[in-house]
Amino acid sequence: MTVQQGFKSLAESSPNFSNQAIQNAIAEANTGFVTKSKTLHYLVDVNSTLTDANKTTIRASLSVQPYLNVGRHLQDLDNHTANIVNGSLGELTENDGTEGPTFTEHLGQVEGIQSLYLSLYGVEASTAGKGVDDYFGTLRGIVNGNLLEIKTAVQAISSATLATDTAFQNATQALIDFVNSLGDSTTFDESTLNSLLSAYETAANNFDTALSATQYAARKTALVSARAAIVDQIAVETANLGSIRTFSESLADIAGFQSLAGNDKLRDLLAKTAQSNAWRDYYENYQSRFNQLNAKYENTLGDSENASIIENELRLRGLPDVTDYTNLQAVADKASRDTRLITTVSFPGRSIAEVIRKSCEQLRINITGRDVYGQSQALLENMNNHDRDTIKLELENHQRANTLS
């Protein structure tokens, strides 16, 4: 059932997906010394005069104290979520041409992964690091709490008006001014850049020393933790989206191979060609396990309710059908129906007492010193327990065959 109210207006427009929500959260964290850091990284990223080698050198220096390099992971978070929306983080194939995958395609693939994984493995895909938030968590805002931690920590540090904070921002601003001054390759002075980077590293290390003091230690710890959470989340999503098609198709293949087991000849073919021991076992034992499935036990929950299920099934089958061991005829008749005795004891022509005695011997029931009534009591107890054990085994076999393993 689908909600219809409001859908007509949706159908007449586009969702126009964007990462604006996470950009708003990033803007909240972009305060104090973070502002200059983020600006610098943006300018370095888009500058066309700096070579890739120059940019690598700059980024290495800016990461001398990674937790102070907040602007880098805020810029990365902005870029990352934008790339989720435009689909560019997806897995390309030869058939994608120049267009590549889309956000809409990824939404469908992730939804399929959730249902297929649960169906195949009996647990949520998130247990394998393939849940919705393992693909789109940043876009959904799961790191917003970390951004708030950054904002709170930086604002507290800024309110302390540390000289090392001012020096750090001045060193960052000097690099911003340098990058802004670059017109073309002829204006680039590598020695000036190296000098500015050295000054930045010194300022960053001094700032770190100040923040390592007891009164600021909690703020430093918060910045370190927030950075790690954001960086790790981006890495997880990048890796998952980069292999999303392969993983989705692998689940679909497994589901397809599983569905083929219902065809006798295909099952035989697959059992003989599969090189995986697990798959051979699945195909070779499929029919016997299928035969153990019983619709009446379909909704059972396991050991917690097995006892009551067994009792109910006994009642439905009219068991125990004999309760009075002194009724020797009834006990002998029950023995003649026992599947363990039908093919091992010759009942025709025997007296009731002989039937009971031979049945006890076959079932290895001790009859020493017991008269026919004692033998009948022991035999009846054994047969009634067997009825119960038979139902218990049916139930256990069903649950085992119906449980993912």
Tab-separated table of C-alpha atoms in Angstrom:
chain	number	residue	atom	x	y	z
A	1	MET	CA	0.000	0.000	0.000
A	2	THR	CA	1.353	3.426	-0.990
A	3	VAL	CA	0.485	6.856	0.368
A	4	GLN	CA	-1.460	8.674	-2.356
A	5	GLN	CA	-2.030	12.035	-0.685
A	6	GLY	CA	0.263	14.634	-2.207
A	7	PHE	CA	1.588	12.256	-4.857
A	8	LYS	CA	-0.018	14.023	-7.817
A	9	SER	CA	1.995	17.167	-7.203
A	10	LEU	CA	5.154	15.037	-6.845
A	11	ALA	CA	4.509	13.365	-10.170
A	12	GLU	CA	4.379	16.766	-11.837
A	13	SER	CA	7.832	17.829	-10.626
A	14	SER	CA	11.394	16.532	-10.116
A	15	PRO	CA	12.893	15.811	-6.667
A	16	ASN	CA	15.901	17.930	-7.703
A	17	PHE	CA	18.269	16.096	-5.354
A	18	SER	CA	21.241	18.005	-3.925
A	19	ASN	CA	23.635	17.962	-0.978
A	20	GLN	CA	22.318	21.296	0.328
A	21	ALA	CA	21.376	19.853	3.718
A	22	ILE	CA	24.919	18.647	4.436
A	23	GLN	CA	26.308	21.914	3.061
A	24	ASN	CA	24.235	23.749	5.666
A	25	ALA	CA	25.710	21.561	8.415
A	26	ILE	CA	29.218	22.139	7.037
A	27	ALA	CA	28.607	25.907	7.060
A	28	GLU	CA	27.770	25.693	10.779
A	29	ALA	CA	31.134	24.040	11.468
A	30	ASN	CA	33.013	26.493	9.257
A	31	THR	CA	34.020	28.877	12.033
A	32	GLY	CA	37.181	30.248	13.645
A	33	PHE	CA	40.440	28.937	12.217
A	34	VAL	CA	38.443	26.391	10.177
A	35	THR	CA	37.218	29.101	7.806
A	36	LYS	CA	40.697	29.977	6.558
A	37	SER	CA	41.649	26.306	6.369
A	38	LYS	CA	38.645	25.433	4.195
A	39	THR	CA	39.157	28.463	1.964
A	40	LEU	CA	42.789	27.535	1.413
A	41	HIS	CA	41.969	23.977	0.447
A	42	TYR	CA	39.292	25.108	-1.973
A	43	LEU	CA	41.666	27.556	-3.653
A	44	VAL	CA	44.399	24.919	-3.952
A	45	ASP	CA	41.933	22.402	-5.404
A	46	VAL	CA	40.691	24.714	-8.173
A	47	ASN	CA	43.965	26.506	-8.968
A	48	SER	CA	45.215	25.797	-12.485
A	49	THR	CA	48.731	27.189	-12.050
A	50	LEU	CA	49.787	24.769	-9.343
A	51	THR	CA	50.858	21.392	-10.671
A	52	ASP	CA	49.640	18.143	-9.152
A	53	ALA	CA	53.062	17.802	-7.517
A	54	ASN	CA	52.743	21.298	-6.026
A	55	LYS	CA	49.299	20.478	-4.671
A	56	THR	CA	50.528	17.225	-3.150
A	57	THR	CA	53.337	19.103	-1.391
A	58	ILE	CA	50.941	21.739	-0.057
A	59	ARG	CA	48.423	19.185	1.204
A	60	ALA	CA	51.155	17.229	2.976
A	61	SER	CA	52.269	20.326	4.881
A	62	LEU	CA	48.693	21.273	5.744
A	63	SER	CA	48.260	17.818	7.286
A	64	VAL	CA	51.214	18.168	9.661
A	65	GLN	CA	48.599	18.245	12.457
A	66	PRO	CA	45.680	16.384	10.808
A	67	TYR	CA	43.028	17.366	13.359
A	68	LEU	CA	43.800	21.084	12.802
A	69	ASN	CA	43.396	20.567	9.061
A	70	VAL	CA	39.622	20.696	9.514
A	71	GLY	CA	39.067	22.596	6.300
A	72	ARG	CA	40.325	19.637	4.287
A	73	HIS	CA	37.764	17.152	5.540
A	74	LEU	CA	34.948	19.703	5.399
A	75	GLN	CA	35.856	20.376	1.769
A	76	ASP	CA	36.131	16.633	1.137
A	77	LEU	CA	32.727	16.087	2.753
A	78	ASP	CA	31.149	18.733	0.536
A	79	ASN	CA	32.753	17.273	-2.599
A	80	HIS	CA	31.956	13.706	-1.563
A	81	THR	CA	28.241	14.277	-0.985
A	82	ALA	CA	27.978	16.239	-4.241
A	83	ASN	CA	29.558	13.283	-6.033
A	84	ILE	CA	27.064	10.900	-4.437
A	85	VAL	CA	24.228	12.959	-5.881
A	86	ASN	CA	25.776	13.231	-9.339
A	87	GLY	CA	26.576	9.508	-9.392
A	88	SER	CA	30.254	9.929	-10.176
A	89	LEU	CA	31.338	7.694	-7.279
A	90	GLY	CA	29.579	4.732	-8.862
A	91	GLU	CA	31.159	1.775	-10.575
A	92	LEU	CA	31.746	2.228	-14.286
A	93	THR	CA	31.462	-0.534	-16.850
A	94	GLU	CA	32.302	-0.674	-20.542
A	95	ASN	CA	28.629	-0.091	-21.352
A	96	ASP	CA	28.373	3.144	-19.378
A	97	GLY	CA	29.963	5.204	-22.131
A	98	THR	CA	30.376	8.832	-21.157
A	99	GLU	CA	27.256	9.075	-18.998
A	100	GLY	CA	28.081	6.708	-16.148
A	101	PRO	CA	25.764	5.643	-13.320
A	102	THR	CA	23.232	7.923	-11.630
A	103	PHE	CA	22.075	8.620	-8.092
A	104	THR	CA	18.687	7.134	-8.966
A	105	GLU	CA	20.359	3.941	-10.169
A	106	HIS	CA	22.338	3.738	-6.939
A	107	LEU	CA	19.192	4.198	-4.846
A	108	GLY	CA	17.602	1.231	-6.581
A	109	GLN	CA	20.720	-0.899	-6.238
A	110	VAL	CA	21.065	-0.170	-2.521
A	111	GLU	CA	17.397	-0.965	-1.924
A	112	GLY	CA	17.869	-4.257	-3.764
A	113	ILE	CA	20.975	-5.052	-1.735
A	114	GLN	CA	19.036	-4.580	1.513
A	115	SER	CA	16.277	-7.039	0.602
A	116	LEU	CA	18.499	-9.558	-1.172
A	117	TYR	CA	21.072	-9.685	1.604
A	118	LEU	CA	18.375	-10.240	4.230
A	119	SER	CA	16.820	-12.974	2.093
A	120	LEU	CA	20.112	-14.758	1.442
A	121	TYR	CA	21.828	-14.406	4.814
A	122	GLY	CA	18.995	-13.823	7.267
A	123	VAL	CA	20.571	-10.653	8.710
A	124	GLU	CA	20.534	-6.980	7.761
A	125	ALA	CA	23.043	-5.869	5.108
A	126	SER	CA	24.393	-3.348	7.606
A	127	THR	CA	25.992	-6.230	9.534
A	128	ALA	CA	28.327	-6.653	6.556
A	129	GLY	CA	28.935	-2.919	6.149
A	130	LYS	CA	26.452	-2.720	3.252
A	131	GLY	CA	23.528	-0.911	4.881
A	132	VAL	CA	21.922	2.252	3.517
A	133	ASP	CA	24.179	4.429	5.668
A	134	ASP	CA	27.235	2.572	4.391
A	135	TYR	CA	26.414	4.051	0.976
A	136	PHE	CA	24.640	7.323	1.744
A	137	GLY	CA	25.274	8.020	5.434
A	138	THR	CA	26.997	11.376	4.958
A	139	LEU	CA	24.218	12.569	2.677
A	140	ARG	CA	21.649	11.388	5.228
A	141	GLY	CA	23.399	13.423	7.915
A	142	ILE	CA	24.905	10.768	10.186
A	143	VAL	CA	28.077	12.866	10.564
A	144	ASN	CA	26.158	16.027	11.466
A	145	GLY	CA	26.827	15.298	15.109
A	146	ASN	CA	30.542	15.293	14.351
A	147	LEU	CA	30.217	18.627	12.563
A	148	LEU	CA	28.489	20.012	15.636
A	149	GLU	CA	31.392	18.738	17.772
A	150	ILE	CA	33.804	20.608	15.497
A	151	LYS	CA	31.765	23.801	15.769
A	152	THR	CA	31.565	23.578	19.566
A	153	ALA	CA	35.277	22.800	19.995
A	154	VAL	CA	36.482	25.486	17.610
A	155	GLN	CA	34.232	28.143	19.121
A	156	ALA	CA	35.540	27.292	22.592
A	157	ILE	CA	39.122	27.487	21.344
A	158	SER	CA	38.452	30.781	19.577
A	159	SER	CA	36.980	32.301	22.739
A	160	ALA	CA	40.305	31.671	24.489
A	161	THR	CA	42.036	34.099	22.042
A	162	LEU	CA	45.262	32.097	22.019
A	163	ALA	CA	48.301	33.705	20.411
A	164	THR	CA	49.063	30.384	18.724
A	165	ASP	CA	45.566	30.398	17.181
A	166	THR	CA	46.221	33.861	15.742
A	167	ALA	CA	49.635	32.800	14.433
A	168	PHE	CA	48.122	29.670	12.849
A	169	GLN	CA	45.432	31.704	11.097
A	170	ASN	CA	48.006	34.251	9.913
A	171	ALA	CA	50.145	31.480	8.425
A	172	THR	CA	47.080	30.051	6.700
A	173	GLN	CA	46.105	33.480	5.369
A	174	ALA	CA	49.610	33.987	3.981
A	175	LEU	CA	49.180	30.797	1.920
A	176	ILE	CA	45.743	31.963	0.778
A	177	ASP	CA	47.261	35.248	-0.394
A	178	PHE	CA	50.038	33.371	-2.210
A	179	VAL	CA	47.643	31.089	-4.090
A	180	ASN	CA	45.395	34.050	-4.947
A	181	SER	CA	48.395	35.914	-6.350
A	182	LEU	CA	49.220	33.224	-8.877
A	183	GLY	CA	48.378	34.433	-12.362
A	184	ASP	CA	50.178	31.925	-14.569
A	185	SER	CA	53.160	29.621	-14.317
A	186	THR	CA	55.625	32.519	-14.717
A	187	THR	CA	54.504	34.049	-11.417
A	188	PHE	CA	55.036	30.892	-9.413
A	189	ASP	CA	57.952	31.014	-6.967
A	190	GLU	CA	58.604	27.628	-5.397
A	191	SER	CA	61.011	28.965	-2.788
A	192	THR	CA	58.361	31.385	-1.534
A	193	LEU	CA	55.845	28.548	-1.321
A	194	ASN	CA	58.290	26.366	0.632
A	195	SER	CA	58.962	29.196	3.061
A	196	LEU	CA	55.248	29.763	3.624
A	197	LEU	CA	54.646	26.041	4.127
A	198	SER	CA	57.475	25.860	6.658
A	199	ALA	CA	55.937	28.782	8.557
A	200	TYR	CA	52.548	27.057	8.453
A	201	GLU	CA	53.943	23.812	9.860
A	202	THR	CA	55.672	25.679	12.684
A	203	ALA	CA	52.462	27.555	13.512
A	204	ALA	CA	50.425	24.343	13.418
A	205	ASN	CA	52.832	22.528	15.726
A	206	ASN	CA	52.845	25.437	18.170
A	207	PHE	CA	49.053	25.576	18.098
A	208	ASP	CA	48.945	21.836	18.797
A	209	THR	CA	51.264	22.283	21.782
A	210	ALA	CA	48.940	24.923	23.207
A	211	LEU	CA	45.847	22.771	22.677
A	212	SER	CA	47.541	19.818	24.384
A	213	ALA	CA	47.372	21.702	27.679
A	214	THR	CA	44.926	20.272	30.195
A	215	GLN	CA	42.338	23.040	29.830
A	216	TYR	CA	42.042	22.442	26.057
A	217	ALA	CA	42.658	18.687	25.918
A	218	ALA	CA	38.951	17.824	25.690
A	219	ARG	CA	38.521	20.192	22.724
A	220	LYS	CA	41.510	18.662	20.952
A	221	THR	CA	40.163	15.161	21.577
A	222	ALA	CA	36.794	16.189	20.132
A	223	LEU	CA	38.445	17.505	16.964
A	224	VAL	CA	40.535	14.365	16.564
A	225	SER	CA	37.501	12.123	17.038
A	226	ALA	CA	35.259	14.145	14.704
A	227	ARG	CA	37.896	14.162	11.979
A	228	ALA	CA	38.361	10.388	12.208
A	229	ALA	CA	34.610	9.757	12.036
A	230	ILE	CA	34.150	11.927	8.937
A	231	VAL	CA	37.225	10.607	7.133
A	232	ASP	CA	36.290	6.988	7.880
A	233	GLN	CA	32.682	7.457	6.758
A	234	ILE	CA	33.750	9.036	3.485
A	235	ALA	CA	36.166	6.146	2.894
A	236	VAL	CA	33.468	3.517	3.547
A	237	GLU	CA	30.969	5.144	1.211
A	238	THR	CA	33.549	5.712	-1.518
A	239	ALA	CA	34.597	2.063	-1.419
A	240	ASN	CA	31.016	0.761	-1.371
A	241	LEU	CA	29.779	2.978	-4.186
A	242	GLY	CA	32.895	2.157	-6.177
A	243	SER	CA	31.955	-1.531	-6.128
A	244	ILE	CA	28.166	-1.263	-5.835
A	245	ARG	CA	27.347	-2.873	-9.169
A	246	THR	CA	29.699	-5.814	-8.634
A	247	PHE	CA	28.310	-6.467	-5.153
A	248	SER	CA	24.691	-6.100	-6.254
A	249	GLU	CA	25.228	-8.473	-9.169
A	250	SER	CA	26.995	-10.995	-6.928
A	251	LEU	CA	23.942	-11.139	-4.653
A	252	ALA	CA	21.653	-11.491	-7.663
A	253	ASP	CA	23.814	-14.341	-8.978
A	254	ILE	CA	23.642	-16.157	-5.648
A	255	ALA	CA	19.857	-15.761	-5.579
A	256	GLY	CA	19.689	-17.043	-9.155
A	257	PHE	CA	21.840	-20.094	-8.427
A	258	GLN	CA	19.675	-20.806	-5.400
A	259	SER	CA	16.468	-20.661	-7.456
A	260	LEU	CA	17.825	-23.203	-9.958
A	261	ALA	CA	17.922	-25.856	-7.232
A	262	GLY	CA	14.204	-26.472	-7.711
A	263	ASN	CA	14.844	-28.114	-11.106
A	264	ASP	CA	15.997	-31.719	-10.666
A	265	LYS	CA	18.209	-31.901	-13.756
A	266	LEU	CA	19.721	-28.451	-13.321
A	267	ARG	CA	20.376	-29.266	-9.670
A	268	ASP	CA	22.193	-32.434	-10.682
A	269	LEU	CA	24.190	-30.508	-13.292
A	270	LEU	CA	25.167	-27.804	-10.813
A	271	ALA	CA	26.130	-30.318	-8.140
A	272	LYS	CA	28.503	-31.956	-10.602
A	273	THR	CA	30.045	-28.758	-11.929
A	274	ALA	CA	30.255	-26.520	-8.855
A	275	GLN	CA	33.783	-26.366	-7.465
A	276	SER	CA	32.638	-24.881	-4.166
A	277	ASN	CA	32.086	-27.487	-1.449
A	278	ALA	CA	29.350	-25.347	0.062
A	279	TRP	CA	27.416	-25.136	-3.213
A	280	ARG	CA	27.854	-28.851	-3.914
A	281	ASP	CA	26.503	-29.615	-0.460
A	282	TYR	CA	23.537	-27.307	-1.049
A	283	TYR	CA	22.613	-28.923	-4.384
A	284	GLU	CA	23.322	-32.523	-3.372
A	285	ASN	CA	21.269	-32.306	-0.184
A	286	TYR	CA	18.599	-29.948	-1.477
A	287	GLN	CA	15.884	-32.546	-2.079
A	288	SER	CA	16.288	-34.333	1.238
A	289	ARG	CA	16.245	-31.019	3.083
A	290	PHE	CA	13.273	-29.844	1.026
A	291	ASN	CA	11.394	-32.985	2.037
A	292	GLN	CA	11.950	-32.072	5.682
A	293	LEU	CA	10.096	-28.794	5.283
A	294	ASN	CA	6.586	-28.956	6.705
A	295	ALA	CA	4.053	-26.166	6.209
A	296	LYS	CA	2.475	-26.751	9.610
A	297	TYR	CA	5.739	-25.744	11.271
A	298	GLU	CA	6.358	-22.726	9.016
A	299	ASN	CA	5.863	-20.024	11.630
A	300	THR	CA	7.622	-21.716	14.527
A	301	LEU	CA	10.188	-19.675	16.387
A	302	GLY	CA	12.547	-22.350	17.665
A	303	ASP	CA	13.368	-23.952	20.997
A	304	SER	CA	11.380	-21.423	23.032
A	305	GLU	CA	8.084	-22.821	21.772
A	306	ASN	CA	8.979	-26.327	20.541
A	307	ALA	CA	7.547	-28.083	23.603
A	308	SER	CA	4.078	-26.602	23.121
A	309	ILE	CA	4.206	-27.319	19.362
A	310	ILE	CA	5.030	-30.972	20.043
A	311	GLU	CA	2.182	-31.273	22.554
A	312	ASN	CA	-0.254	-29.721	20.098
A	313	GLU	CA	0.868	-32.000	17.270
A	314	LEU	CA	0.487	-35.045	19.520
A	315	ARG	CA	-3.111	-34.038	20.219
A	316	LEU	CA	-3.818	-33.482	16.519
A	317	ARG	CA	-2.545	-36.985	15.742
A	318	GLY	CA	-4.531	-38.523	18.583
A	319	LEU	CA	-1.434	-39.514	20.505
A	320	PRO	CA	-0.848	-41.203	22.770
A	321	ASP	CA	-3.399	-43.536	21.208
A	322	VAL	CA	-2.864	-46.103	24.014
A	323	THR	CA	-2.468	-45.092	27.649
A	324	ASP	CA	-3.448	-48.220	29.597
A	325	TYR	CA	-0.646	-50.782	29.660
A	326	THR	CA	-2.993	-53.387	31.150
A	327	ASN	CA	-4.879	-53.387	27.849
A	328	LEU	CA	-2.480	-55.925	26.374
A	329	GLN	CA	-4.330	-56.173	23.057
A	330	ALA	CA	-4.106	-52.424	22.461
A	331	VAL	CA	-0.401	-52.415	23.340
A	332	ALA	CA	0.261	-55.330	20.971
A	333	ASP	CA	-1.717	-53.618	18.196
A	334	LYS	CA	0.311	-50.427	18.679
A	335	ALA	CA	3.516	-52.474	18.469
A	336	SER	CA	2.389	-53.889	15.133
A	337	ARG	CA	2.122	-50.304	13.801
A	338	ASP	CA	5.503	-49.132	15.141
A	339	THR	CA	7.800	-48.336	12.204
A	340	ARG	CA	10.767	-49.746	14.103
A	341	LEU	CA	9.063	-53.130	14.499
A	342	ILE	CA	7.056	-53.637	11.303
A	343	THR	CA	10.048	-54.926	9.326
A	344	THR	CA	11.876	-56.615	12.181
A	345	VAL	CA	9.220	-58.545	14.091
A	346	SER	CA	6.977	-61.206	12.567
A	347	PHE	CA	3.611	-60.566	14.201
A	348	PRO	CA	1.220	-63.003	12.428
A	349	GLY	CA	0.488	-66.175	14.384
A	350	ARG	CA	1.985	-64.900	17.642
A	351	SER	CA	0.071	-64.573	20.862
A	352	ILE	CA	-0.330	-61.182	22.496
A	353	ALA	CA	2.267	-62.062	25.126
A	354	GLU	CA	4.725	-63.186	22.427
A	355	VAL	CA	4.226	-59.973	20.436
A	356	ILE	CA	4.942	-57.874	23.527
A	357	ARG	CA	7.977	-59.926	24.521
A	358	LYS	CA	9.496	-59.981	21.003
A	359	SER	CA	8.887	-56.224	20.647
A	360	CYS	CA	10.693	-55.581	23.913
A	361	GLU	CA	13.611	-57.700	22.802
A	362	GLN	CA	13.829	-55.913	19.459
A	363	LEU	CA	13.780	-52.507	21.154
A	364	ARG	CA	16.306	-53.716	23.746
A	365	ILE	CA	13.967	-53.136	26.633
A	366	ASN	CA	15.051	-55.006	29.759
A	367	ILE	CA	12.383	-57.582	30.598
A	368	THR	CA	14.321	-59.501	33.207
A	369	GLY	CA	12.031	-60.310	36.117
A	370	ARG	CA	9.023	-58.649	34.487
A	371	ASP	CA	5.760	-60.404	33.796
A	372	VAL	CA	3.704	-59.642	30.693
A	373	TYR	CA	2.164	-56.578	32.354
A	374	GLY	CA	5.556	-55.218	33.352
A	375	GLN	CA	6.781	-55.822	29.810
A	376	SER	CA	3.666	-54.123	28.412
A	377	GLN	CA	4.194	-51.074	30.642
A	378	ALA	CA	7.827	-50.684	29.566
A	379	LEU	CA	6.968	-51.259	25.891
A	380	LEU	CA	4.120	-48.759	25.923
A	381	GLU	CA	6.254	-46.100	27.563
A	382	ASN	CA	8.956	-46.670	24.945
A	383	MET	CA	6.494	-46.425	22.032
A	384	ASN	CA	4.792	-43.300	23.368
A	385	ASN	CA	8.183	-41.640	23.827
A	386	HIS	CA	9.039	-42.664	20.272
A	387	ASP	CA	5.886	-40.919	18.995
A	388	ARG	CA	6.978	-37.775	20.785
A	389	ASP	CA	10.563	-38.076	19.507
A	390	THR	CA	9.312	-38.575	15.945
A	391	ILE	CA	7.390	-35.307	16.013
A	392	LYS	CA	10.307	-33.558	17.706
A	393	LEU	CA	12.663	-34.778	14.967
A	394	GLU	CA	10.257	-33.626	12.219
A	395	LEU	CA	10.101	-30.205	13.813
A	396	GLU	CA	13.872	-29.958	14.264
A	397	ASN	CA	14.495	-31.101	10.685
A	398	HIS	CA	12.060	-28.484	9.387
A	399	GLN	CA	13.641	-25.736	11.435
A	400	ARG	CA	17.125	-26.780	10.358
A	401	ALA	CA	16.154	-26.936	6.664
A	402	ASN	CA	14.339	-23.604	6.994
A	403	THR	CA	17.238	-21.812	8.744
A	404	LEU	CA	19.908	-19.955	6.792
A	405	SER	CA	23.341	-21.408	7.454
